[in-house]
Coordinates of C-alpha atoms and ligand atoms in Angstrom, one line a residue:
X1 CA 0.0 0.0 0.0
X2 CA 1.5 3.4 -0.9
X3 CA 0.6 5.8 2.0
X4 CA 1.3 8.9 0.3
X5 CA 0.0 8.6 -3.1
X6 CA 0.6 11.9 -4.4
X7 CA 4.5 13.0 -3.2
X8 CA 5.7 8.4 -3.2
X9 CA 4.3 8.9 -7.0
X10 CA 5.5 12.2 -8.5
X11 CA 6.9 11.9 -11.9
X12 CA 10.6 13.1 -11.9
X13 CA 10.2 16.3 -13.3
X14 CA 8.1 17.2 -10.7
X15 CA 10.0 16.0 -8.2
X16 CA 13.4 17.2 -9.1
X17 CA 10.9 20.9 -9.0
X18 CA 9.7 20.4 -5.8
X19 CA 13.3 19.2 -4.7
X20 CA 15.2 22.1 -6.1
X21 CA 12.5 24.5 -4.1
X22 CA 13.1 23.2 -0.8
X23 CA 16.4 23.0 -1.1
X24 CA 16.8 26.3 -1.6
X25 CA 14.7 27.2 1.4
X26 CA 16.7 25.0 3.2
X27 CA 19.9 26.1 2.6
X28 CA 19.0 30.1 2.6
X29 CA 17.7 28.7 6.4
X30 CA 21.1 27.5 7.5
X31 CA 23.2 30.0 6.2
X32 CA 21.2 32.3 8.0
X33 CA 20.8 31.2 11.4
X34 CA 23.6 29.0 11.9
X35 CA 27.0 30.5 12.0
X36 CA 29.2 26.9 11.1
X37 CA 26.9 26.8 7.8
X38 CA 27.8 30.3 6.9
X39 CA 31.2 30.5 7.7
X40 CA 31.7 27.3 5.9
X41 CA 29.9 28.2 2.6
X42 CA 31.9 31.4 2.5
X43 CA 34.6 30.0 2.9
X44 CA 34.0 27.5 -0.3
X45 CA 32.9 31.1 -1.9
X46 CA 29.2 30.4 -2.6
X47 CA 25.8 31.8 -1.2
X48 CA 22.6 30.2 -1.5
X49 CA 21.8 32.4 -4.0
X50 CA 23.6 30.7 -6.2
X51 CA 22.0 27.2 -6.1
X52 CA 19.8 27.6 -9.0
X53 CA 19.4 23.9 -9.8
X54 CA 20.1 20.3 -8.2
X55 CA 23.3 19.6 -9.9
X56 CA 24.6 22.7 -8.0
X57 CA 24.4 21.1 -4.8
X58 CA 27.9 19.6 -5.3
X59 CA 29.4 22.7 -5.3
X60 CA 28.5 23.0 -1.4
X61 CA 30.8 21.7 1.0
X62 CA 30.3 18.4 2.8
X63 CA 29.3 18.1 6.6
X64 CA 30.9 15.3 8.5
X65 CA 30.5 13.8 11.8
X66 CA 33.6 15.6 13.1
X67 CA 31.2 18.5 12.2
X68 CA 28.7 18.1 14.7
X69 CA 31.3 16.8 17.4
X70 CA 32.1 20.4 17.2
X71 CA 29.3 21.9 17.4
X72 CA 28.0 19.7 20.5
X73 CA 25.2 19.7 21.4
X74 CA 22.8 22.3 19.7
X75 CA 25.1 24.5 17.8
X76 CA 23.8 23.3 15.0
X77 CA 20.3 24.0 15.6
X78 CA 18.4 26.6 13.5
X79 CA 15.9 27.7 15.9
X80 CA 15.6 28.5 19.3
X81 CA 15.2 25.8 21.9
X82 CA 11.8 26.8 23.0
X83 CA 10.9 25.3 19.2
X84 CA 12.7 22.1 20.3
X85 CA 9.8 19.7 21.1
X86 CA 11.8 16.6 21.5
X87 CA 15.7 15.5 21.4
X88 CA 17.2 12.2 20.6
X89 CA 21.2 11.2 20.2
X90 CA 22.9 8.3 19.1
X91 CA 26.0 7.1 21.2
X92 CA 28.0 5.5 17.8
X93 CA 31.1 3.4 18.6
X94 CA 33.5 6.1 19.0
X95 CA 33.6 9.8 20.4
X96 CA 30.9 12.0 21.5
X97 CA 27.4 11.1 21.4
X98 CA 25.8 12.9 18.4
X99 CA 22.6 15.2 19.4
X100 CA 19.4 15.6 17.2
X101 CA 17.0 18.3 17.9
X102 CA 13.4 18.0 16.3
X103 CA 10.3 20.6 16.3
X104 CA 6.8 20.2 16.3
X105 CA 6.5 19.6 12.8
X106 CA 9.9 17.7 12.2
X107 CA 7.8 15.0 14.3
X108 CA 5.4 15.1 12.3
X109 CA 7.5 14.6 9.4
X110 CA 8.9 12.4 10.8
X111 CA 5.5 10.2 11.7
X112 CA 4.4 10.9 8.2
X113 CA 7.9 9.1 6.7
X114 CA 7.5 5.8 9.5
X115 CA 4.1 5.3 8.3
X116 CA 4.9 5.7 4.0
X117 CA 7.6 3.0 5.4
X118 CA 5.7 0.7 7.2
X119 CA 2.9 0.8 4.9
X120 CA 5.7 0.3 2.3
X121 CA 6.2 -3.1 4.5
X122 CA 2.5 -3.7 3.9
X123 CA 1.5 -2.8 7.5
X124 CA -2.4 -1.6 7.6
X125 CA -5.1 0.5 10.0
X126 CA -5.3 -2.9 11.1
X127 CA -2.6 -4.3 12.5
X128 CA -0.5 -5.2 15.9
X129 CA 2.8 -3.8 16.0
X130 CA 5.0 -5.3 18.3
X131 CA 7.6 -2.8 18.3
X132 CA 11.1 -3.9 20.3
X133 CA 13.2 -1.2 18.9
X134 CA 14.5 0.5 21.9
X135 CA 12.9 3.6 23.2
X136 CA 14.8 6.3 24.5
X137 CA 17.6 8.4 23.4
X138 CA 17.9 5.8 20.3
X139 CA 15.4 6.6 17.4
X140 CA 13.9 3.4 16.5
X141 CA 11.8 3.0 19.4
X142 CA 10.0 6.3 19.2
X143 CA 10.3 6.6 15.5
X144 CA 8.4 3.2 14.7
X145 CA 5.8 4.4 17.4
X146 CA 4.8 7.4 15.7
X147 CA 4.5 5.8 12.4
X148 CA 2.5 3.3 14.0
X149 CA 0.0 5.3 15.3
X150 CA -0.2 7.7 12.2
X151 CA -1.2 4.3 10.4
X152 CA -3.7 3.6 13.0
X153 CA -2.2 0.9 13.8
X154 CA -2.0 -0.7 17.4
X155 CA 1.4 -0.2 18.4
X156 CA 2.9 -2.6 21.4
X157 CA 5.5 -0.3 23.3
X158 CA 7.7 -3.1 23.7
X159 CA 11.5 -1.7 23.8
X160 CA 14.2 -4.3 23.9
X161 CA 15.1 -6.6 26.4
X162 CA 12.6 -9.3 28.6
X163 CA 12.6 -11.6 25.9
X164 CA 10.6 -14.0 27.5
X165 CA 8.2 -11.4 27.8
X166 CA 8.5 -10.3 24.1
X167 CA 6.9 -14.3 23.0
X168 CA 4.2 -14.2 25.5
X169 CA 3.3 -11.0 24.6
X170 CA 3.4 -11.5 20.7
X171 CA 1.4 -14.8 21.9
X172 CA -0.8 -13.6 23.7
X173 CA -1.6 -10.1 21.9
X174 CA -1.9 -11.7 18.8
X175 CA 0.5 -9.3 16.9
X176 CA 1.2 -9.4 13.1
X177 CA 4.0 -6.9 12.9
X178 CA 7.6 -7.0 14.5
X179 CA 10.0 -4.2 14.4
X180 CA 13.5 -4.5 16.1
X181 CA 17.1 -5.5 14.8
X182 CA 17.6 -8.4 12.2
X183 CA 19.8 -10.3 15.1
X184 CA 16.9 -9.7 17.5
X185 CA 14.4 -11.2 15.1
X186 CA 16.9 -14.2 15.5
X187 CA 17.6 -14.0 18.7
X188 CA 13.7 -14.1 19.1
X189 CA 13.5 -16.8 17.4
X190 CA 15.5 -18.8 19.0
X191 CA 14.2 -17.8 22.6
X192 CA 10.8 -19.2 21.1
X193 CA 12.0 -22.2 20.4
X194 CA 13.5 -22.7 24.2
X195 CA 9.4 -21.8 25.1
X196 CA 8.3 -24.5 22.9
X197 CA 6.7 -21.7 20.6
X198 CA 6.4 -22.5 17.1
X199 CA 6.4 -19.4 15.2
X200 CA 4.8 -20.8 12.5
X201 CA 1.4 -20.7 15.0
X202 CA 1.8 -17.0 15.8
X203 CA -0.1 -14.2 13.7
X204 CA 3.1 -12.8 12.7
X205 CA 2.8 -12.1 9.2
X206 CA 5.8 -9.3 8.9
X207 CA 8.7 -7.6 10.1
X208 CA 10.3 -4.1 9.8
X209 CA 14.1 -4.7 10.1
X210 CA 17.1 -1.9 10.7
X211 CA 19.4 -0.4 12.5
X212 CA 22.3 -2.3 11.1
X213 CA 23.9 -4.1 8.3
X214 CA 22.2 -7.7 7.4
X215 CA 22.5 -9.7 4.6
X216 CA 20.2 -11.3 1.6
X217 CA 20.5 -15.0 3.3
X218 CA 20.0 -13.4 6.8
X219 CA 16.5 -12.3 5.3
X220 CA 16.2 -16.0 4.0
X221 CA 17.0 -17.3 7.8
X222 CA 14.7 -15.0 9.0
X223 CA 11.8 -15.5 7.0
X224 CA 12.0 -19.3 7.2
X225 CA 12.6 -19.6 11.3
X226 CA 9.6 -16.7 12.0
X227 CA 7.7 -17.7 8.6
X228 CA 7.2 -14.0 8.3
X229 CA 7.7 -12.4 5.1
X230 CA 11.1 -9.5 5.8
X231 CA 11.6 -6.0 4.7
X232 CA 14.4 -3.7 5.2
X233 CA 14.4 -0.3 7.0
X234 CA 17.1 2.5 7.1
X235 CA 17.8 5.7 8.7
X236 CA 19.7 7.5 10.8
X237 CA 19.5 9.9 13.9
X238 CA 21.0 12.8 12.3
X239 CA 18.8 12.7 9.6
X240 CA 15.6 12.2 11.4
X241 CA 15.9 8.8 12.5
X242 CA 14.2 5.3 10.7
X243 CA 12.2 6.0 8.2
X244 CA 14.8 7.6 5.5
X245 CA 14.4 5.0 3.1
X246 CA 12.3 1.6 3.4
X247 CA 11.2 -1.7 1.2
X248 CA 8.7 -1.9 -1.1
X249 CA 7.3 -5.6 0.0
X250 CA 5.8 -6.2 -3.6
X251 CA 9.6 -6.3 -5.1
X252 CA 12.2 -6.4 -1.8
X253 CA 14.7 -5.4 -4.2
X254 CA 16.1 -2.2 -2.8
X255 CA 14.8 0.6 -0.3
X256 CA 13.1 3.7 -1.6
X257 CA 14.6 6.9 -0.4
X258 CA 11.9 9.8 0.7
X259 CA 13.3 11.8 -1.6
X260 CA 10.8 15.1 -1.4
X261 CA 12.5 14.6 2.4
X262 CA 16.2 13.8 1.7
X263 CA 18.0 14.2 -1.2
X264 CA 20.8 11.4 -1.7
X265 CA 24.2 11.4 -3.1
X266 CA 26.6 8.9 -3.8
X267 CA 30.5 9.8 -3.4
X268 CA 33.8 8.4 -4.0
X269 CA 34.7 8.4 -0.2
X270 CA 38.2 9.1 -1.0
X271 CA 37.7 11.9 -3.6
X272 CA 34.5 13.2 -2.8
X273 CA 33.4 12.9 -6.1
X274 CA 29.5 12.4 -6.9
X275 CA 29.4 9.0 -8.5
X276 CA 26.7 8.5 -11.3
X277 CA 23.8 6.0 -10.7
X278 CA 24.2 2.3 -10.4
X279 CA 28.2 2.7 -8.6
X280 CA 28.9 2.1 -5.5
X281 CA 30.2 4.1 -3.0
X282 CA 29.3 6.8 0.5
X283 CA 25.4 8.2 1.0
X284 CA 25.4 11.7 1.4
X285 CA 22.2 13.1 2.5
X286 CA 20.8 16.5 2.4
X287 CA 17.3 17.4 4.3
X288 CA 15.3 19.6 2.5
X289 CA 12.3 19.5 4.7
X290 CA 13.5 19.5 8.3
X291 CA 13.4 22.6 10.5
X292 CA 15.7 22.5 13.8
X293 CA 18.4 20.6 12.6
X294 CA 18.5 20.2 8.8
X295 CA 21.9 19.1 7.3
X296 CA 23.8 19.5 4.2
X297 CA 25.3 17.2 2.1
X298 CA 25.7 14.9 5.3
X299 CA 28.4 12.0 5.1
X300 CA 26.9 8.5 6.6
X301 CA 29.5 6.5 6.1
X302 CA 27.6 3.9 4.6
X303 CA 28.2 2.3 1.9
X304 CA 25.3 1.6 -0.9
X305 CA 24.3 2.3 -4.8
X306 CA 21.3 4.0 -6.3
X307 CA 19.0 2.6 -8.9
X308 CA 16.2 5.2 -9.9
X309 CA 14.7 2.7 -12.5
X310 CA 10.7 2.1 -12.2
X311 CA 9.4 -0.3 -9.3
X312 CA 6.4 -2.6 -9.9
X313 CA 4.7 -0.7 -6.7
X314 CA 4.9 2.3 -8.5
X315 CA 6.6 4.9 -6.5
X316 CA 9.0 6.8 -8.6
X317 CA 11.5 7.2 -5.8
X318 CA 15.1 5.9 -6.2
X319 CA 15.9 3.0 -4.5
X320 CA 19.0 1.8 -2.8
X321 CA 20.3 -0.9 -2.3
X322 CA 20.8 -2.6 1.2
X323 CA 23.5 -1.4 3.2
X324 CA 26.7 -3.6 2.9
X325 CA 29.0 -1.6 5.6
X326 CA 30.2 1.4 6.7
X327 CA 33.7 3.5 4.9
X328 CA 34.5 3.6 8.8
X329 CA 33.7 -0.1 9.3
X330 CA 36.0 -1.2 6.9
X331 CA 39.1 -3.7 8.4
X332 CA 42.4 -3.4 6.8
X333 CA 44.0 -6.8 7.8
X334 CA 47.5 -6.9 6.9
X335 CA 46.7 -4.8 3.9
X336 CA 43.3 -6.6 2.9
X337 CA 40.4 -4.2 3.1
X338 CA 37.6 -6.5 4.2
X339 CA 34.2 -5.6 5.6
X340 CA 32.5 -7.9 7.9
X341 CA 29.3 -8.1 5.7
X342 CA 31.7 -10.1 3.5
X343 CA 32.5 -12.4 6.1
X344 CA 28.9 -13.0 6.8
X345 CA 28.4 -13.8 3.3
X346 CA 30.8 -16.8 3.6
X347 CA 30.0 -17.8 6.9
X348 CA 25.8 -17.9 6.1
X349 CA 26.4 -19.5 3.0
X350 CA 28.2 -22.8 4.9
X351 CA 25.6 -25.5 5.8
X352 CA 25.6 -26.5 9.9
X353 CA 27.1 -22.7 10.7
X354 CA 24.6 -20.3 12.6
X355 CA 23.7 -16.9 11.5
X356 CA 26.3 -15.8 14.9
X357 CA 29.6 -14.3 14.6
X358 CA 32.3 -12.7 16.3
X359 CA 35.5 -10.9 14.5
X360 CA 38.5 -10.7 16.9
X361 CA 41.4 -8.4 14.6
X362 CA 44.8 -7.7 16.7
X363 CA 48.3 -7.7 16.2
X364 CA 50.9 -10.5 16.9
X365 CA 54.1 -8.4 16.7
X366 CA 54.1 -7.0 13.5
X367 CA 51.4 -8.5 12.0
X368 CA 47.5 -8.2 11.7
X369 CA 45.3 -11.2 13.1
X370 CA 41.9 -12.2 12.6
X371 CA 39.7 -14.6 14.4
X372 CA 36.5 -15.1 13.3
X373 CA 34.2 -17.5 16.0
X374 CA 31.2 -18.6 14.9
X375 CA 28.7 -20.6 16.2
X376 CA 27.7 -24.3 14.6
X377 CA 24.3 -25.7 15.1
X378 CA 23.6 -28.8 17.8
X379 CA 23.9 -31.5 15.1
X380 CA 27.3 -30.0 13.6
X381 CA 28.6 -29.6 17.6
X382 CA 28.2 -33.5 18.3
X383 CA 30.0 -34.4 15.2
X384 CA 33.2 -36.0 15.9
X385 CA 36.5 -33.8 16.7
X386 CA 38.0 -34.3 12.5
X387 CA 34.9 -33.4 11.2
X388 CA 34.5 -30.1 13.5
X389 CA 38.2 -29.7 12.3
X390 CA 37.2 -30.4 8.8
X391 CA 34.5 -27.7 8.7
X392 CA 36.6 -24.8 10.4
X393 CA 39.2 -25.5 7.5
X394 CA 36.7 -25.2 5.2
X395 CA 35.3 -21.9 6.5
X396 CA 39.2 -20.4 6.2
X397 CA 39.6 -22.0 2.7
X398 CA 36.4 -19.7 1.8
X399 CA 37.6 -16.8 3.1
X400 CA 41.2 -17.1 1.7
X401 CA 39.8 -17.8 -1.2
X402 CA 37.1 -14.8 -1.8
X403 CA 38.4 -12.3 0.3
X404 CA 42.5 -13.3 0.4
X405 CA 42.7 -12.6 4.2
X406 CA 43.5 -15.7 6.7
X407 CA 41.6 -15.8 9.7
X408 CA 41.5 -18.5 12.1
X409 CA 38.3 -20.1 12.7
X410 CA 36.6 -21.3 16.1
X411 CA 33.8 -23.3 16.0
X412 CA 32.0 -22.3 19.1
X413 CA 28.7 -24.2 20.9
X414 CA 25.8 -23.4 20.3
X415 CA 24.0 -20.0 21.9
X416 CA 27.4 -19.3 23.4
X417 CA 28.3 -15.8 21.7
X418 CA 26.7 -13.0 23.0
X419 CA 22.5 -12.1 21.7
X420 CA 22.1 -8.5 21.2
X421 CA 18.6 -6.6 21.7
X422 CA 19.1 -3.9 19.6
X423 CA 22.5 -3.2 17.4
X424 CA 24.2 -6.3 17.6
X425 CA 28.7 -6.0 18.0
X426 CA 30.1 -8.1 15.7
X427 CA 33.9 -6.7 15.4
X428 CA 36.4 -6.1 18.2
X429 CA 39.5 -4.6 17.1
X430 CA 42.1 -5.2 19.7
X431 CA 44.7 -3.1 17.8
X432 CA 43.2 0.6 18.9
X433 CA 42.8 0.1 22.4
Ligands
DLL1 O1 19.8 3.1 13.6 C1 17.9 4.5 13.0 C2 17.1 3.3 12.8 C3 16.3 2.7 13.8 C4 17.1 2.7 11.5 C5 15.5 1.6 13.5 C6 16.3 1.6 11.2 C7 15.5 1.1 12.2 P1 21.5 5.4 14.4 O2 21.5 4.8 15.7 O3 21.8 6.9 14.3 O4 20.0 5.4 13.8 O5 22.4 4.6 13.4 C8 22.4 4.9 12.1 O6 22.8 2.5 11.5 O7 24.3 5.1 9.5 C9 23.8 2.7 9.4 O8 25.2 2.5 9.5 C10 23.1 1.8 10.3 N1 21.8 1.4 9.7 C11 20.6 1.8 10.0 N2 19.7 1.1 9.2 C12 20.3 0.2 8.5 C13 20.0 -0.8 7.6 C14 19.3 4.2 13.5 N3 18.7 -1.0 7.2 C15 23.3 3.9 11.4 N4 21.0 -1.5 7.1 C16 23.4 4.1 9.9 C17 22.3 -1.3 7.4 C18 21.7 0.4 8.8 N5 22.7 -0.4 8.3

């Protein structure tokens, strides 16, 4: 179901109008009432003023996490705090926590893109959401929540954590909508199985998965152990939260960006450079609707590709594709730039191996290590010792082989590595601290 019929379904002409207008509003915004924008646009030697179509955009300097670090924690606000109805922040792996500041209609923006991507996920007026995305200062909890409730939905305030409680309650309750992490999905799963639940018996009919990287044969896992169809969600707090860009659930090829919200770029990382459709490389996002805290040309880090060809749902906004890591996320292992999605990849495509992983890097003297401990189901586990042996050579042939890095396997028990409730830690890099 397309909640927005008439912005999800603008041709592109009229789009790239609409786009062009609030950009400009945007931007005259910032470089009037916040001093880093103004200093930083003069200092690149352009005004507003002379944005007079999209393709100028690139002309404007970048804005970077470093940015905001900066400018901690409402420097970077446009109005004054009285307008600030609500404030969020994400803690992210290293430095300062990053501070969002929204006003009354930034919320409301923000509901109205939820519920375009949970509808996108085929949720209806109808439904139960069991929503076990954290609430707090992450955004998923209360970002889903509004959505929900713009839908009409009946939203479950789960949060994460209590997972006992989280089957009884999607039991009991009767809900046909989950929203947390892809590893909490799993981990969910597997908790219900401990209960003696059979998933299959629930009403659970879909789930609205984000927050962090996951994989094409996680979605299979998923989809098979909760018999749920999957769909992919993604956003960011300094954007406005989830609800940037969502799956259609008619093609689940791809997640289609709000674009009369945020207007997407893809870079060269290194250069800068704004890579054509189709290539690979860094989103950059600029907001062209939001009011306290709108952001220019805003580096994620992530890494994905654009594809504005139609969709068989029929919105005409470009999609992209799933997230496959972050620039920052990237290991360089003895001069092998590998990301950990890549490891998944092998590791989900080995029969007896669970979808739970662990990457240990440090360095042994000179040199670069990498452990990689995965788990192996029950049946694999009771296998004698030279077949256990067999399989964790296996594993490190596959790697070698695909992404020429060695790694040492362990094959660990079952439900031994760490379950995460919301973002799950999948890399600890030994050779920073
Ligand atoms: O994770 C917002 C969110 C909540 C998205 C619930 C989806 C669902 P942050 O905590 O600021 O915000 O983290 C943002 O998480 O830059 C990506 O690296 C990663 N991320 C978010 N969604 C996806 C996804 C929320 N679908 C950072 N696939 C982003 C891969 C994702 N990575």
């Amino acid at each position: 179901m397309i909640w927005d019929e008439e912005f999800e379904t603008l041709p592109r002409e009229a789009l790239e109008a609409l786009q062009l207008k609030r950009l400009i509003s945007t931007l005259e915004r910032v470089y009037a009432t916040v001093p880093f924008y103004k200093k930083k646009f003069n200092e690149s030697g352009i005004k507003p003023s002379d944005v007079r179509s999209l393709k100028d955009l690139k002309r404007l300097p970048f804005t970077t996490k470093a940015d905001l670090r900066d400018n901690y924690p409402f420097a970077m606000f446009t109005v004054p705090l009285e307008q600030v109805v609500r404030i969020h922040a994400s803690s992210g792996t290293t430095g300062k926590q990053t501070v969002v500041g929204y006003t009354r209609r930034d919320i409301n923006t923000w509901a109205e893109v939820m519920a375009r991507s949970l509808a996108a996920g085929g949720v209806q007026k109808n439904d139960i959401i069991h929503n076990s995305y954290g609430y707090g200062l992450f955004t998923g909890g209360l970002g889903v929540h509004y959505g929900a409730e713009k839908i009409g939905a009946s939203v479950i305030p789960m949060s994460g954590g209590n997972t006992k409680r989280q089957i009884i309650v999607m039991q009991d309750f009767g809900s046909t909508v989950l929203t947390c992490t892809p590893s909490y999905a799993l981990f969910l799963a597997e908790a219900a199985e401990e209960m003696g639940v059979d998933f299959k018996k629930l009403k659970l009919r879909v789930g609205i998965f984000g927050a962090e990287p996951w994989s094409e044969r996680m979605r299979d896992e998923i989809e098979r152990k909760l018999s749920i169809q999957a769909v992919d969600i993604y956003g960011l707090s300094e954007i406005i939260g989830p609800g940037v860009a969502n799956e259609c659930i008619e093609a689940k090829r791809g997640l289609h960006i709000f674009e009369d919200h945020f207007f997407p770029e893809i870079i060269d990382p290194e250069t800068g450079e704004v890579l054509p459709y189709g290539e690979k490389g860094e989103l950059v996002f600029t907001t062209i609707t939001k009011e306290a805290f709108p952001l220019i040309r805003y580096r994620t880090r992530d890494i994905s590709a654009l594809y504005p060809e139609p969709c068989k749902c029929g919105r005409t906004h470009v999609r992209m594709e799933r997230v496959s890591g972050r620039s920052d996320d990237m290991l360089i292992i003895r001069g092998v730039n590998v990301f950990p999605s890549q490891i998944e990849s092998v590791l989900m495509n080995i029969e007896g191996v669970e979808p739970y992983y662990l990457l240990l890097v440090d360095r042994k003297g000179k040199l670069d290590t990498l452990e990689v401990h995965v788990e192996v189901n029950e049946k694999v586990f009771s296998d004698e010792v030279k077949d256990l042996q067999a399989l964790g050579w296996k594993i490190e042939k596959e790697i070698k082989d695909l992404l020429g890095v060695t790694a040492e396997v362990k094959l660990v028990e079952p439900k031994t590595l760490q379950r995460s409730e919301g973002k799950a830690q999948r890399v600890i890099d030994r050779r920073k601290i």
